[in-house]
Coordinates of C-alpha atoms in Angstrom, one line a residue:
X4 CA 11.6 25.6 -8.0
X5 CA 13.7 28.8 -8.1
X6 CA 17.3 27.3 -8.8
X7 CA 20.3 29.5 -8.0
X8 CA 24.1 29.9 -7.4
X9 CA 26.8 28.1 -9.2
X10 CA 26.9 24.6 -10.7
X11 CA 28.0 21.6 -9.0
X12 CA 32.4 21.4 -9.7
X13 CA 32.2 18.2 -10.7
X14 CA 29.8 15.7 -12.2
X15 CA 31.9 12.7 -12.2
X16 CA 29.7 10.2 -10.3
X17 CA 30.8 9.2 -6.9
X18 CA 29.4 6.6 -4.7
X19 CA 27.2 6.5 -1.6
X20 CA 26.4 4.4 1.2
X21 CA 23.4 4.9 3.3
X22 CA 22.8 3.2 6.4
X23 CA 18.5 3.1 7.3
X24 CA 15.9 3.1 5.2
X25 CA 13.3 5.0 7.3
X26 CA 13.0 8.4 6.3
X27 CA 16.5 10.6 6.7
X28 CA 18.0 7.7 4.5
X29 CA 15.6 7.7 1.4
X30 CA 15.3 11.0 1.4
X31 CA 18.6 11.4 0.9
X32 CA 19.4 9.3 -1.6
X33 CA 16.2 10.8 -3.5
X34 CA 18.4 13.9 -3.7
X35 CA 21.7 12.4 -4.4
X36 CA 20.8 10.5 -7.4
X37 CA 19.2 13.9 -9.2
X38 CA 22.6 15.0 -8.2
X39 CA 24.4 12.4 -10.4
X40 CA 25.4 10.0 -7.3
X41 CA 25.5 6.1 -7.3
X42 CA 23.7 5.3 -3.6
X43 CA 23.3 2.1 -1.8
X44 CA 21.2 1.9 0.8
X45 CA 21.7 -0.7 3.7
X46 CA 18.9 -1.3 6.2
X47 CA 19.1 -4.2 8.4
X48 CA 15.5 -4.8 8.5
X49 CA 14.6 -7.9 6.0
X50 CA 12.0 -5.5 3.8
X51 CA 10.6 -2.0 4.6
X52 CA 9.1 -1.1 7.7
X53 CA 6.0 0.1 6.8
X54 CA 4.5 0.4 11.1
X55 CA 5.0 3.7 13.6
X56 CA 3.4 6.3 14.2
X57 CA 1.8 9.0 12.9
X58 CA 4.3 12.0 12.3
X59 CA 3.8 15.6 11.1
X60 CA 5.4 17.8 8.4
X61 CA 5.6 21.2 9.2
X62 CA 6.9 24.4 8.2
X63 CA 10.9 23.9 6.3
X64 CA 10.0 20.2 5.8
X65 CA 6.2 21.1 3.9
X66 CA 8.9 23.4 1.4
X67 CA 11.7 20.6 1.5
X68 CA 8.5 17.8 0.5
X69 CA 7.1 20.3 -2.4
X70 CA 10.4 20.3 -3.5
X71 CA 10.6 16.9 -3.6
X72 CA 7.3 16.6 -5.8
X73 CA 6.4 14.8 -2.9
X74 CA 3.7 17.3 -1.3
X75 CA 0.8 16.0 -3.4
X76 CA 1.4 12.1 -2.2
X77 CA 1.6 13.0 1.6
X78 CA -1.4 14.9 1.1
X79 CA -3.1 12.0 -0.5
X80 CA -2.1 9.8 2.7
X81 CA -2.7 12.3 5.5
X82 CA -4.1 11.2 8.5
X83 CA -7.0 13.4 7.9
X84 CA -7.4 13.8 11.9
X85 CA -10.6 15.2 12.4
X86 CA -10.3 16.1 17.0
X87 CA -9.2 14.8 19.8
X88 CA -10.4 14.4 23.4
X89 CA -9.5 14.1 27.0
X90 CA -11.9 11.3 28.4
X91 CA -12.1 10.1 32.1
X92 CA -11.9 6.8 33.5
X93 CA -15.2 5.4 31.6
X94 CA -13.7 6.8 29.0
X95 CA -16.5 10.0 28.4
X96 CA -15.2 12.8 26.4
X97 CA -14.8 15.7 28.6
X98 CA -13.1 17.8 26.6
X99 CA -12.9 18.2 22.7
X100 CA -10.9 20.4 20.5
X101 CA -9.8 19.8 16.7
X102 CA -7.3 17.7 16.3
X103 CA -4.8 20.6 14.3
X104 CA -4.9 22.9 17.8
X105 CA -3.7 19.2 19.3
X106 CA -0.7 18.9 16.7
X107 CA 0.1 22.4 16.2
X108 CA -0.7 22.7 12.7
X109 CA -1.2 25.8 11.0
X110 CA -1.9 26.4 6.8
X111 CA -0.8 23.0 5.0
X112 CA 1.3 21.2 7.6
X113 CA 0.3 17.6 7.3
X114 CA 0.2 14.4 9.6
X115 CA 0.9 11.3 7.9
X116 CA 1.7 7.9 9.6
X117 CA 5.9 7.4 9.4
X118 CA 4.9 3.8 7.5
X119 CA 3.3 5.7 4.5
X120 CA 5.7 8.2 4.2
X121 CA 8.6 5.2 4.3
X122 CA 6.5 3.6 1.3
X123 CA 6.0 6.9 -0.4
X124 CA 10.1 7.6 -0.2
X125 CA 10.8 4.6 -1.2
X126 CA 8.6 4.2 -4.0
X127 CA 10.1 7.4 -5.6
X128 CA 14.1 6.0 -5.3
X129 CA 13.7 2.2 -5.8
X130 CA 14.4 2.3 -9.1
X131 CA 17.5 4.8 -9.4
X132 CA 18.8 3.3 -5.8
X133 CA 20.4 -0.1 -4.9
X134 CA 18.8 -1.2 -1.6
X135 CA 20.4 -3.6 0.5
X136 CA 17.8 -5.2 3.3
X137 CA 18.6 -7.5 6.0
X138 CA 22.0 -6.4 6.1
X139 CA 24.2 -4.2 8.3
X140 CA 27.4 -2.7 7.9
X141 CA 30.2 -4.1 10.4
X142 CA 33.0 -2.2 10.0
X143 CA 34.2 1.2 8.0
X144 CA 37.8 1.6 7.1
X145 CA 39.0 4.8 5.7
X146 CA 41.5 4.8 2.8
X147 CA 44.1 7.4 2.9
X148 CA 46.7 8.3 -0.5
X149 CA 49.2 10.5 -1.3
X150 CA 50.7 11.0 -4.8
X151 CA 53.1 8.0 -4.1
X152 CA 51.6 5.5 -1.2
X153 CA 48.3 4.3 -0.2
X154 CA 47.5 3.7 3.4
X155 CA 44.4 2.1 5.9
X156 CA 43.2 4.1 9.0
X157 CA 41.0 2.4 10.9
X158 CA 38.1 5.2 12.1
X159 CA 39.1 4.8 15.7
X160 CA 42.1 6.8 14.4
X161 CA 40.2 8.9 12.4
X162 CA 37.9 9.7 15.5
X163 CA 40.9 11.0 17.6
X164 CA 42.7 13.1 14.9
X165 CA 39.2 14.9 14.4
X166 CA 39.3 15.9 18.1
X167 CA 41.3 18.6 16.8
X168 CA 39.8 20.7 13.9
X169 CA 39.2 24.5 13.4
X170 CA 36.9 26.9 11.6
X171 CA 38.2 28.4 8.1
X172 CA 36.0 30.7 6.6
X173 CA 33.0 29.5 8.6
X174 CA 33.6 25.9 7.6
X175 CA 34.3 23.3 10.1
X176 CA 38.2 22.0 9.3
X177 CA 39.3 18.3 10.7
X178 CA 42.2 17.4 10.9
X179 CA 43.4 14.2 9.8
X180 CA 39.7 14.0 6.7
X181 CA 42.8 15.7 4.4
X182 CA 43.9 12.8 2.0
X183 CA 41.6 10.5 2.2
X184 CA 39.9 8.9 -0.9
X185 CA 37.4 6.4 0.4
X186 CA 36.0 3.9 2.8
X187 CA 36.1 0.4 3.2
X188 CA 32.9 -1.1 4.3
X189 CA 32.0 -4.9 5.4
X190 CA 28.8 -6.1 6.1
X191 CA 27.3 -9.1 7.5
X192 CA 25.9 -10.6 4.9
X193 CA 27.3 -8.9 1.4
X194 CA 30.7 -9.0 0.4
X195 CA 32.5 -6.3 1.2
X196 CA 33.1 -2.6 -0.9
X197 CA 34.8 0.5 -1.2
X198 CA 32.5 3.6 -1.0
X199 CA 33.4 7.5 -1.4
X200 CA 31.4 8.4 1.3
X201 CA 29.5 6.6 4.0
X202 CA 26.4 8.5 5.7
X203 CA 24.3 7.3 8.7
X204 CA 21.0 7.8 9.3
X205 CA 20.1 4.9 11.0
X206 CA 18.7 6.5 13.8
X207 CA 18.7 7.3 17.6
X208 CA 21.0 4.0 17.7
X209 CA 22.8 4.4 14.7
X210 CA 25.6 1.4 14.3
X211 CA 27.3 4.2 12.1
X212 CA 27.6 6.6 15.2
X213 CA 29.0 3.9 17.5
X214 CA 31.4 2.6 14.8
X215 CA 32.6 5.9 13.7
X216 CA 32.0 8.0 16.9
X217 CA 32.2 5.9 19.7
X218 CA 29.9 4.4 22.0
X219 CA 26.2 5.7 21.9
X220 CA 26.0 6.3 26.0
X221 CA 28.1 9.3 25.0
X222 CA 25.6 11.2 23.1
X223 CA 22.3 10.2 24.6
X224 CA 20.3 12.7 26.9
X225 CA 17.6 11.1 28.7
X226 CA 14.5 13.6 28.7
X227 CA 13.3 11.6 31.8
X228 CA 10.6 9.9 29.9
X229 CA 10.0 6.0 27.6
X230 CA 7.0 6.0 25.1
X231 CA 5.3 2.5 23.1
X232 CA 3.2 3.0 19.9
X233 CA 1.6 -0.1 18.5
X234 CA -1.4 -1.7 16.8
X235 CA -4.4 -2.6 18.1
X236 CA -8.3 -3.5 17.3
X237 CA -10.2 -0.2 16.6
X238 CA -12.7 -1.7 19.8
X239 CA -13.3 1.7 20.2
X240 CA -15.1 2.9 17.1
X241 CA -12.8 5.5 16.7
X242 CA -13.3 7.7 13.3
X243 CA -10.2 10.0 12.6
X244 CA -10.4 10.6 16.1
X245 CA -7.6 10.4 18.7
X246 CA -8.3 9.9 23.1
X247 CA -6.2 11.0 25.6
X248 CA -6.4 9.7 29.1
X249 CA -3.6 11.1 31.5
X250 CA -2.5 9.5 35.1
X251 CA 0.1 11.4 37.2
X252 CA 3.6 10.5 35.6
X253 CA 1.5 9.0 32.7
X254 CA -0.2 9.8 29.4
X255 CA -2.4 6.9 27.3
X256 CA -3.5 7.7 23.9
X257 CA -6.0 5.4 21.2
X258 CA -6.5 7.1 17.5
X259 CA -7.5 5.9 14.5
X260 CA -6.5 7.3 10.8
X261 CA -8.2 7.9 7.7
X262 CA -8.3 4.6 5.7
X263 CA -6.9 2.2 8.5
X264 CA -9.3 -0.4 10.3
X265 CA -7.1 -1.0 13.0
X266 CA -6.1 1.7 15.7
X267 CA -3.0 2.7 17.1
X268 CA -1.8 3.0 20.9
X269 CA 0.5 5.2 22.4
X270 CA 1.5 4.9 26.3
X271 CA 4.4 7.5 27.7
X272 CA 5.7 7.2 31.3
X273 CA 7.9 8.9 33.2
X274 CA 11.0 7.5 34.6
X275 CA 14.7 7.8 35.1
X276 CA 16.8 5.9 32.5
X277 CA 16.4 2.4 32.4
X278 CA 18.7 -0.6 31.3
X279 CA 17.7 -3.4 28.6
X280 CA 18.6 -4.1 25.0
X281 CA 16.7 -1.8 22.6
X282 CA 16.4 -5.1 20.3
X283 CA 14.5 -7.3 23.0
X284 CA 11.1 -6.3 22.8
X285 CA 10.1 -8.5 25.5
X286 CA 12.3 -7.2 28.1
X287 CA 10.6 -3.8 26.9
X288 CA 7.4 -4.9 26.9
X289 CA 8.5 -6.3 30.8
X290 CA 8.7 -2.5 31.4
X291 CA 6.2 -1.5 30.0
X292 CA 3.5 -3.4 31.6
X293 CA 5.4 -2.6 35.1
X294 CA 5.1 1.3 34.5
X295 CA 1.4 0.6 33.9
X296 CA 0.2 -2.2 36.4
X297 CA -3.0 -1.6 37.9
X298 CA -4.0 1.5 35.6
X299 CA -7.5 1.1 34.6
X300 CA -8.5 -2.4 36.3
X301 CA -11.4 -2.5 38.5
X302 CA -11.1 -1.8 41.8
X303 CA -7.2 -0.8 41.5
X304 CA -6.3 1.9 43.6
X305 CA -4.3 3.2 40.7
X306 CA -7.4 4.2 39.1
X307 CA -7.3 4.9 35.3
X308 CA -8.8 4.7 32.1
X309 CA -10.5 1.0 31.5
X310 CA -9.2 0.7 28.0
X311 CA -5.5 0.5 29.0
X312 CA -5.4 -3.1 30.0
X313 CA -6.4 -3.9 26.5
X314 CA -4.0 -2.0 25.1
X315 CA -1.3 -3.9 27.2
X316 CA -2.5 -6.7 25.6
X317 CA -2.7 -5.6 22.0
X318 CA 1.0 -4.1 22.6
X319 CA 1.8 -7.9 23.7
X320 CA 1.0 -9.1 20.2
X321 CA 1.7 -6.2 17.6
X322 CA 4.0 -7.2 15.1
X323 CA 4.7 -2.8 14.7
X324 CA 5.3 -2.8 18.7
X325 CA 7.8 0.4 19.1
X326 CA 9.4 1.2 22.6
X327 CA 12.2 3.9 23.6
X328 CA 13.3 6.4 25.3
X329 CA 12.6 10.1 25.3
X330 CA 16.0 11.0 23.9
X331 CA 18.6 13.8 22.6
X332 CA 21.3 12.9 20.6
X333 CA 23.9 15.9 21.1
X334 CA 27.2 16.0 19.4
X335 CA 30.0 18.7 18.8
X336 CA 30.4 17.3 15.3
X337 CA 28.6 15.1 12.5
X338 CA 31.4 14.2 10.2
X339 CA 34.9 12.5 10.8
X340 CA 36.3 12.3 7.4
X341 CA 34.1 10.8 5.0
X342 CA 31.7 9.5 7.2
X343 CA 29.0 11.9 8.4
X344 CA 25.0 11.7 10.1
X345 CA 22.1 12.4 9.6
X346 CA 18.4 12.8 10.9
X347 CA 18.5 10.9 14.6
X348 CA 21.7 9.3 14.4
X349 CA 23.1 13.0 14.0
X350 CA 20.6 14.9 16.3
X351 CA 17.6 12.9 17.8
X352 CA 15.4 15.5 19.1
X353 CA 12.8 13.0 20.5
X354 CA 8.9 12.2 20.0
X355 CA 8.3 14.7 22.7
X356 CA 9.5 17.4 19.8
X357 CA 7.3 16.2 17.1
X358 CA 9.7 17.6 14.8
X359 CA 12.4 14.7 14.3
X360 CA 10.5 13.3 10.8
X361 CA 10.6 16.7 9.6
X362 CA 14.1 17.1 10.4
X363 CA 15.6 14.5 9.0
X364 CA 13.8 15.6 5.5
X365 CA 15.6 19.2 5.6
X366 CA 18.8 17.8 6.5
X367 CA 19.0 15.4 4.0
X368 CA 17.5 18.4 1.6
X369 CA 20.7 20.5 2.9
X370 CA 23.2 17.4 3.0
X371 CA 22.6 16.6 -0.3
X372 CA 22.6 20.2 -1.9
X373 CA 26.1 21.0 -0.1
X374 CA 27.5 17.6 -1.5
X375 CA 26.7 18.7 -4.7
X376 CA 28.1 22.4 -4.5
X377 CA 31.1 21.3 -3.0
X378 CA 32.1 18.6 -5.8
X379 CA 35.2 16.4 -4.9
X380 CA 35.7 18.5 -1.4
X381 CA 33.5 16.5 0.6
X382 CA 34.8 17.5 4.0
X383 CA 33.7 21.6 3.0
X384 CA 30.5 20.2 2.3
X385 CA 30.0 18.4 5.6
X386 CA 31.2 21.6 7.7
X387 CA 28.8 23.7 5.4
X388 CA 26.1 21.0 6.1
X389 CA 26.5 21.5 10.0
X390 CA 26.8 25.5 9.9
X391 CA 23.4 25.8 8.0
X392 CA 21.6 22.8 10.6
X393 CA 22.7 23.5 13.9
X394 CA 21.0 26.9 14.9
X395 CA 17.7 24.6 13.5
X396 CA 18.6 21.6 15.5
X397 CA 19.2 23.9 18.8
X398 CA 16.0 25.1 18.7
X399 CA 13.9 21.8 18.2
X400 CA 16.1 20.1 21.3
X401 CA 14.7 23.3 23.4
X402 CA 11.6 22.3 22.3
X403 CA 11.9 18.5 22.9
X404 CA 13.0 19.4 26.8
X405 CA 10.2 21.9 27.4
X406 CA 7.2 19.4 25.6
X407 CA 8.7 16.0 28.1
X408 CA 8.4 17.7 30.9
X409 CA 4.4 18.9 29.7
X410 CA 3.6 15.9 28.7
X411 CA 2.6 13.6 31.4
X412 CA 1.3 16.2 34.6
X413 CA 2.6 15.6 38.3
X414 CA -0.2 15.3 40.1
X415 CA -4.1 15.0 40.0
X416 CA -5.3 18.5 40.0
X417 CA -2.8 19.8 37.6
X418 CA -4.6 17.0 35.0
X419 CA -8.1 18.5 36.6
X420 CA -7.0 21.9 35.4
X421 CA -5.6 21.3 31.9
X422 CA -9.3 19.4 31.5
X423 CA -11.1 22.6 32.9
X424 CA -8.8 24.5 30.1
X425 CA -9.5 22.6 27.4
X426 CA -13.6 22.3 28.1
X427 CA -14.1 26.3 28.7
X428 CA -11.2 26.8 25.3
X429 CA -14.1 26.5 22.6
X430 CA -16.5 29.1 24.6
X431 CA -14.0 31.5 25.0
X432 CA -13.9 34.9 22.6
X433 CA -10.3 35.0 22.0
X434 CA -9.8 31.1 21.7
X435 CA -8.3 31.9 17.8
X436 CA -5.8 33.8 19.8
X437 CA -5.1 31.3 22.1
X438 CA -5.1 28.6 20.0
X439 CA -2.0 30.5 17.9
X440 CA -0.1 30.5 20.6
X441 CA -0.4 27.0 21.4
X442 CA 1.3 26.6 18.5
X443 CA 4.0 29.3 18.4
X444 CA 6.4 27.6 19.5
X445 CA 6.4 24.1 17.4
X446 CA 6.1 26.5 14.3
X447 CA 8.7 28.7 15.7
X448 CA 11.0 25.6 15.8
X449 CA 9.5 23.9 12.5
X450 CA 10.4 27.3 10.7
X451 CA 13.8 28.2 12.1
X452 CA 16.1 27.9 8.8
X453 CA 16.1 29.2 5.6
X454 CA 16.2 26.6 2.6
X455 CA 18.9 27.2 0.1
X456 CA 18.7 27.0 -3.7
X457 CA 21.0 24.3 -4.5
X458 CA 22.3 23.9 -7.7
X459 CA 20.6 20.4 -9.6
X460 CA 21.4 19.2 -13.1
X461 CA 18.8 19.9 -16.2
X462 CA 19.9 16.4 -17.3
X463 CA 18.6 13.5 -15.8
X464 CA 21.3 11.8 -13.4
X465 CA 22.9 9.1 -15.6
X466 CA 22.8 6.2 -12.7
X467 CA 21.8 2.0 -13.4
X468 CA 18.8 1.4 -13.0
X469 CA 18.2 -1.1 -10.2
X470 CA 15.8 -4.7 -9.9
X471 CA 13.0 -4.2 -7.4

């Protein structure tokens, strides 16, 4: 790795807190302790979630994962999709393509399933990186000085002050982040610390955001759509191999990985936004099972693939059982002081983009980097974080909007056309051409910033080393 530009002002170690150990969180913490910072990571999960979905790495994140020494291990636990196919209501194949024309992939993206890739991040920072599980922070109290005095803001107050800020050479200015020297966090289990900085990425409903931001109904764009993934019995044989069955206002997918007995389900239905708790997966499964009655049992007038009444089932007793809604998270800022996002909690741009896995690796990449070339000037580093994400982020929300609204078709003979498509694609002489621009505009999106060289230490970061 080409390493430019000047070094970091400061190698005094200063202390982190992470909130979520998924991805965004890891990831970052991977590049803050090469950068000579003391992370803790809380997740409130009791160990590592190690279910989901399968996720790809494209473009910016394939550079930010090399990078990371990381390329060679997602490689080793790719998905190795082999095709995928459109199948009726007996479930025959009537259309097959490869599976890389179905996920956009072009030269050495990658699919890897979001469990593996948790394991793989975590593996790489459990020894350098205190981990907290089953835990949660509560409450984040900034800690303001000046030469003589040392105050407490509460972040409520922190929040309105920021409402006024303004641009200085490019960099995002708040008002009121001036003077402060820390934050008090308390948790519900652990006793409670002082941190330098506090970051969330604890995703689309990041307890960071609400506490620091305000309440997450402010953020959220609904994209008009919920989607389940889950585990189920491989009764389908399925090899590498992923099904698609779609239903006016619905889409049903089975597909199986390289190296995994079981299979995994994925059901998406349109729908305005819907009220329940996001932590009650049995008022989700409720709505689930409501948006999918009748679909594929005998005799039903709704018709549909046979297989998805199984899948209902197998949803009902997953212990991976995933249900949300196709969201945005849009914000005018990521930072109040010394609290700032990341990944979801900063800019969900929704399964529908396939890009938000990829995203959160780059901007923890470009979080970290600017941390470390700002030194003790953390607010610069946070306006310089935003400047070099948002154009990026812009682009993958477009891309969100326009793939929800593609994904499940309106009527019958719109899905009888995209299955006439897809069957004649293969025959065609300038399917290679077509094919490229199926994918134009997810690599459009997945390539749309430029990675900086940031400056990192030839030492080894001098940080504890931490129990397993």
């Amino acid at each position: 790795m080409s390493v430019t530009g000047p070094s970091p002002r400061s190698t005094t170690p200063r202390t982190v807190l992470i909130s979520g150990a998924s991805i965004a969180g890891p990831a970052l913490a991977y590049w803050l302790h090469r950068y000579g910072f003391a992370v803790t990571v809380v997740e409130r999960a009791p160990a590592l979630r190690t279910g989901g979905y399968k996720v790809d790495i494209r473009g910016a994140a394939i550079e930010v994962a090399e990078r990371m020494g990381l390329l060679g291990d997602i490689q080793r636990a790719s998905t190795d999709m082999q095709t995928g196919a459109y199948v009726n209501d007996d479930g025959k194949r009537i259309a097959t393509l490869p599976a890389d024309i179905f996920g956009a992939r072009v030269g050495r993206d990658d699919e890897i399933m979001r469990g593996d890739l948790a394991r793989i991040l975590y593996e790489r920072t459990r020894s350098d990186v205190e981990y907290l599980f089953d835990d949660s922070i509560t409450s984040i109290t900034s800690i303001t000085s000046t030469p003589s005095t040392t105050s407490i803001t509460s972040i409520t107050s922190i929040t309105e002050r920021a409402d006024d800020h303004r641009e200085v050479d490019g960099v995002t200015d708040f008002d009121g982040a001036d003077g402060i020297d820390g934050v008090d966090v308390t948790f519900e289990h652990a006793a409670p610390r002082r941190f330098d900085l506090v970051v969330g990425a604890d995703g689309l409903h990041s307890t960071v955001r609400r506490l620091a931001f305000g309440p997450e109904e402010r953020f959220v764009r609904h994209l008009g759509a919920y989607i389940s993934a889950f585990s189920m019995p491989n009764e389908l044989g399925l090899d590498r191999e992923e099904l698609y069955h779609a239903q006016p206002g619905r889409l049903i997918c089975a597909y199986s990985s390289a190296g995994d007995p079981a299979a995994k389900g994925l059901l998406v239905f349109r729908s305005p936004r819907l009220t329940y708790d996001h932590r009650d997966p049995q008022q989700q499964l409720k709505l689930l099972e409501a948006a999918f009655e009748g679909v594929g049992v005998a005799d039903s007038p709704a018709g549909g693939w046979g297989q998805v009444p199984r899948m209902l089932e197998a949803a009902r007793e997953a212990g991976d059982f995933y249900f949300d809604g196709m969201q945005l998270i849009e914000m005018d800022r990521w930072s109040h002081g010394r609290v700032v996002l990341l990944g979801d909690a900063a800019h969900c741009p929704s399964p529908a983009s396939g890009q938000g896995t990829g995203m959160a690796l780059v901007g923890a990449y470009v979080l970290a980097g600017e941390l470390a070339a700002a030194g003790r000037a953390p607010e610069e580093a946070f306006g310089r974080y935003e400047k070099e994400m948002r154009g990026y982020v812009a682009v993958n929300h477009a891309l969100a909007r326009k793939f929800a609204r593609e994904m499940t078709a309106d009527t019958r003979r719109q899905i009888r056309f995209r299955h006439l498509m897809m069957r004649i694609l293969p025959y065609l002489p300038w399917k290679n051409v077509i094919a490229k621009k199926i994918a134009e505009d997810v690599q459009q999106a997945a390539l749309a910033i430029t990675l900086k060289d940031y400056p990192v230490p030839n030492r080894a970061a001098a940080r504890p080393t931490y129990a397993a």
